[in-house]
Short mmCIF file of C-alpha atoms in Angstrom, two decimals:
data_model
loop_
_atom_site.label_atom_id
_atom_site.label_comp_id
_atom_site.label_asym_id
_atom_site.label_seq_id
_atom_site.Cartn_x
_atom_site.Cartn_y
_atom_site.Cartn_z
CA GLY M 26 -41.20 105.63 149.71
CA ALA M 27 -40.64 109.04 151.36
CA GLY M 28 -39.47 110.77 148.22
CA VAL M 29 -39.08 110.66 144.54
CA SER M 30 -36.92 107.78 143.56
CA GLN M 31 -34.99 107.46 140.29
CA SER M 32 -33.01 104.53 138.88
CA PRO M 33 -30.38 103.91 137.86
CA ARG M 34 -28.43 106.76 139.55
CA TYR M 35 -25.70 106.48 137.02
CA LYS M 36 -25.81 105.05 133.50
CA VAL M 37 -23.04 104.71 130.96
CA ALA M 38 -24.27 104.00 127.44
CA LYS M 39 -22.37 103.47 124.18
CA ARG M 40 -23.43 105.79 121.38
CA GLY M 41 -26.34 104.33 119.48
CA GLN M 42 -27.52 102.29 122.42
CA ASP M 43 -31.10 102.63 123.82
CA VAL M 44 -31.61 103.57 127.50
CA ALA M 45 -34.55 103.60 129.93
CA LEU M 46 -34.65 105.72 132.99
CA ARG M 47 -37.20 105.09 135.69
CA CYS M 48 -38.93 107.48 138.02
CA ASP M 49 -41.08 106.38 141.12
CA PRO M 50 -42.99 109.58 142.18
CA ILE M 51 -44.36 110.15 145.60
CA SER M 52 -47.43 107.95 146.12
CA GLY M 53 -50.59 109.87 145.14
CA HIS M 54 -48.93 112.68 143.31
CA VAL M 55 -50.93 113.65 140.24
CA SER M 56 -48.34 115.57 138.32
CA LEU M 57 -45.02 114.16 137.08
CA PHE M 58 -42.28 116.09 135.15
CA TRP M 59 -39.07 115.20 133.48
CA TYR M 60 -36.18 117.70 133.16
CA GLN M 61 -32.79 117.49 131.48
CA GLN M 62 -29.82 119.19 133.23
CA ALA M 63 -26.64 119.64 131.25
CA LEU M 64 -23.38 120.23 133.17
CA GLY M 65 -23.25 123.74 134.64
CA GLN M 66 -26.76 124.65 133.51
CA GLY M 67 -30.22 124.75 135.06
CA PRO M 68 -32.78 121.95 134.48
CA GLU M 69 -34.76 122.23 131.31
CA PHE M 70 -38.30 120.99 130.97
CA LEU M 71 -38.87 117.86 128.76
CA THR M 72 -42.37 116.58 129.35
CA TYR M 73 -45.29 116.62 131.82
CA PHE M 74 -47.87 114.01 132.87
CA GLN M 75 -51.09 114.49 134.71
CA ASN M 76 -51.92 111.03 136.00
CA GLU M 77 -51.37 108.81 132.93
CA ALA M 78 -51.98 111.51 130.34
CA GLN M 79 -49.02 113.22 128.76
CA LEU M 80 -50.28 116.80 128.49
CA ASP M 81 -47.07 118.53 127.36
CA LYS M 82 -44.13 117.07 125.52
CA SER M 83 -42.95 120.33 124.08
CA GLY M 84 -39.46 120.06 125.66
CA LEU M 85 -38.55 116.71 124.17
CA PRO M 86 -35.49 117.52 121.98
CA SER M 87 -36.14 114.93 119.33
CA ASP M 88 -38.30 111.92 118.40
CA ARG M 89 -35.50 109.66 119.93
CA PHE M 90 -36.97 110.81 123.30
CA PHE M 91 -40.15 109.02 124.50
CA ALA M 92 -41.81 109.09 127.95
CA GLU M 93 -44.72 107.13 129.42
CA ARG M 94 -46.59 106.77 132.64
CA PRO M 95 -49.11 104.03 131.79
CA GLU M 96 -50.86 103.58 135.14
CA GLY M 97 -50.43 107.13 136.41
CA SER M 98 -47.70 106.27 138.79
CA VAL M 99 -44.17 105.02 137.71
CA SER M 100 -42.83 106.83 134.65
CA THR M 101 -40.12 105.69 132.20
CA LEU M 102 -38.09 108.02 129.97
CA LYS M 103 -36.58 106.23 127.04
CA ILE M 104 -33.89 107.52 124.74
CA GLN M 105 -33.24 105.67 121.55
CA ARG M 106 -30.02 105.65 119.66
CA THR M 107 -28.19 107.74 122.26
CA GLN M 108 -25.85 110.55 121.16
CA GLN M 109 -23.10 112.24 123.05
CA GLU M 110 -25.19 115.40 123.36
CA ASP M 111 -27.78 113.37 125.41
CA SER M 112 -25.22 113.17 128.22
CA ALA M 113 -26.79 115.00 131.18
CA VAL M 114 -28.55 114.51 134.43
CA TYR M 115 -32.18 113.54 133.97
CA LEU M 116 -34.38 114.77 136.76
CA CYS M 117 -37.84 113.61 137.72
CA ALA M 118 -40.26 115.70 139.85
CA SER M 119 -43.68 115.05 141.18
CA SER M 120 -46.31 117.26 142.76
CA PRO M 121 -49.64 116.52 144.48
CA GLY M 122 -51.84 118.83 142.48
CA THR M 123 -52.00 120.44 139.07
CA ALA M 124 -51.35 124.12 139.71
CA ASN M 125 -48.83 125.96 141.79
CA THR M 126 -48.09 123.08 144.12
CA GLU M 127 -44.65 122.29 145.31
CA ALA M 128 -42.63 120.04 142.99
CA PHE M 129 -40.48 117.40 144.77
CA PHE M 130 -37.44 116.26 142.89
CA GLY M 131 -35.53 113.01 142.71
CA GLN M 132 -31.79 112.92 142.84
CA GLY M 133 -31.61 112.31 139.07
CA THR M 134 -29.95 109.75 136.75
CA ARG M 135 -26.57 110.87 135.38
CA LEU M 136 -26.33 109.57 131.76
CA THR M 137 -22.93 109.59 130.05
CA VAL M 138 -22.88 108.52 126.41
CA VAL M 139 -19.42 107.34 125.25
CA GLY P 17 -40.31 132.97 125.45
CA ASP P 18 -40.25 132.90 129.23
CA SER P 19 -36.74 132.94 130.71
CA VAL P 20 -34.88 133.47 133.94
CA THR P 21 -31.49 135.22 134.28
CA GLN P 22 -29.49 134.91 137.52
CA MET P 23 -26.06 136.12 138.52
CA GLU P 24 -23.20 133.88 137.71
CA GLY P 25 -21.10 132.25 140.48
CA PRO P 26 -19.33 131.21 142.29
CA VAL P 27 -20.22 133.53 145.12
CA THR P 28 -17.68 133.08 147.94
CA LEU P 29 -18.46 134.58 151.39
CA SER P 30 -17.27 134.39 154.90
CA GLU P 31 -19.62 133.02 157.61
CA GLU P 32 -22.12 135.67 158.84
CA ALA P 33 -21.80 137.77 155.70
CA PHE P 34 -24.74 139.14 153.92
CA LEU P 35 -25.90 137.38 150.79
CA THR P 36 -27.62 138.62 147.70
CA ILE P 37 -28.09 136.46 144.57
CA ASN P 38 -29.77 138.48 141.79
CA CYS P 39 -32.55 137.03 139.67
CA THR P 40 -34.61 138.68 136.95
CA TYR P 41 -37.16 137.11 134.69
CA THR P 42 -39.02 137.54 131.38
CA ALA P 43 -42.48 136.07 131.25
CA THR P 44 -45.94 136.36 129.65
CA GLY P 45 -48.67 137.12 132.19
CA TYR P 46 -47.96 136.71 135.97
CA PRO P 47 -45.75 133.74 136.68
CA SER P 48 -45.09 132.22 140.11
CA LEU P 49 -41.48 132.62 141.22
CA PHE P 50 -39.34 130.13 143.12
CA TRP P 51 -35.93 129.63 144.63
CA TYR P 52 -34.68 126.02 144.68
CA VAL P 53 -31.46 124.88 146.48
CA GLN P 54 -29.30 121.79 145.64
CA TYR P 55 -27.07 120.70 148.54
CA PRO P 56 -24.06 118.52 147.53
CA GLY P 57 -25.17 115.07 146.67
CA GLU P 58 -28.94 115.79 147.05
CA GLY P 59 -31.79 116.57 144.89
CA LEU P 60 -33.40 120.07 144.25
CA GLN P 61 -35.39 121.30 147.12
CA LEU P 62 -37.87 124.24 147.21
CA LEU P 63 -36.42 126.97 149.39
CA LEU P 64 -39.16 129.58 149.00
CA LYS P 65 -41.71 130.86 146.58
CA ALA P 66 -44.03 133.84 145.78
CA THR P 67 -47.09 133.73 143.67
CA LYS P 68 -48.04 137.39 143.00
CA ALA P 69 -46.52 140.79 142.93
CA ASP P 70 -45.17 142.18 146.20
CA ASP P 71 -45.39 138.78 147.92
CA LYS P 72 -42.36 137.90 150.02
CA GLY P 73 -41.26 134.31 150.29
CA SER P 74 -39.12 133.35 153.24
CA ASN P 75 -37.62 130.21 154.74
CA LYS P 76 -34.49 129.24 156.82
CA GLY P 77 -33.56 132.96 157.07
CA PHE P 78 -33.66 133.45 153.29
CA GLU P 79 -36.16 135.80 151.72
CA ALA P 80 -37.10 137.15 148.23
CA THR P 81 -39.65 139.62 147.18
CA TYR P 82 -41.65 139.37 143.87
CA ARG P 83 -41.05 142.82 142.20
CA LYS P 84 -43.12 143.12 139.08
CA GLU P 85 -41.93 146.60 138.30
CA THR P 86 -38.27 145.44 137.98
CA THR P 87 -39.14 141.81 136.99
CA SER P 88 -36.89 140.64 139.83
CA PHE P 89 -36.83 138.11 142.54
CA HIS P 90 -33.46 138.58 144.38
CA LEU P 91 -32.53 136.07 147.13
CA GLU P 92 -31.14 137.51 150.37
CA LYS P 93 -29.93 136.26 153.70
CA GLY P 94 -28.64 138.51 156.50
CA SER P 95 -26.01 136.07 157.92
CA VAL P 96 -24.87 133.01 155.99
CA GLN P 97 -23.57 129.76 157.46
CA VAL P 98 -21.20 127.26 156.14
CA SER P 99 -24.20 124.89 155.90
CA ASP P 100 -25.73 127.25 153.30
CA SER P 101 -23.09 126.22 150.77
CA ALA P 102 -24.99 124.89 147.88
CA VAL P 103 -26.23 125.70 144.28
CA TYR P 104 -29.25 128.08 144.19
CA PHE P 105 -31.64 128.14 141.21
CA CYS P 106 -34.18 130.86 140.56
CA ALA P 107 -37.23 129.55 138.58
CA LEU P 108 -40.62 130.60 137.27
CA SER P 109 -43.77 128.80 136.52
CA PRO P 110 -45.90 130.32 133.74
CA ASN P 111 -49.38 131.25 134.95
CA TYR P 112 -51.53 131.84 131.93
CA GLY P 113 -54.39 129.93 130.47
CA GLY P 114 -53.48 126.43 129.32
CA ALA P 115 -49.92 126.59 130.52
CA THR P 116 -48.26 123.54 131.95
CA ASN P 117 -47.29 123.88 135.56
CA LYS P 118 -43.66 123.46 134.48
CA LEU P 119 -40.64 125.23 135.91
CA ILE P 120 -38.24 127.37 133.84
CA PHE P 121 -34.91 127.58 135.67
CA GLY P 122 -31.89 129.95 135.69
CA THR P 123 -28.41 128.49 135.29
CA GLY P 124 -27.76 128.34 139.01
CA THR P 125 -25.41 130.10 141.29
CA LEU P 126 -22.90 128.22 143.42
CA LEU P 127 -22.50 129.66 146.94
CA ALA P 128 -19.42 128.75 148.95
CA VAL P 129 -19.38 129.87 152.60
CA GLN P 130 -16.00 129.74 154.38
CA PRO P 131 -15.66 129.50 158.15
#
């Protein structure tokens, strides 16, 4: 596709449910990032992949959050036993290189935990 | 740790007015600086960037200068249009050895331009 694609666009989960959020980056992009954006706030970094290697997961808020990119392309962010504080927009971004290259963002997945 | 502070919104202007959105940063080393824009219903888009002190980024009539002495990267436009209505995010990317090429964002500033 022409841009970064995320699915689903909207997800409502009951508290305690597991969710999986998908990101299809721009083809050939080496770097992939996940961000969490709470209402009225700026995006906050969660984790970074360079190809299939997860090089930085310092932003993951708890061990309930897990991300993978097994073949260096599509990535999945999984949240186990969702809590209300997990409600946010989850943004995926990809970039062609590894340093100071433009990051292209998807439209995000809005997760609401009820 | 590294952080970005930008002026709170909303900022409401009339068409053709001058725009300034203030942004200051705290960072180790010499970060790269960015302005991203989010139009209604769309994803974040890079508006402009500067990678070293005194660089000026510019795009679509917007500009911002990397000021190391004041740790600032204020966004300006001489004459705003209704189509500039959006949320603007200032961001930095750490630029020291071993740092992930991640972005650290400010909280965003909503700009509303009235005809």
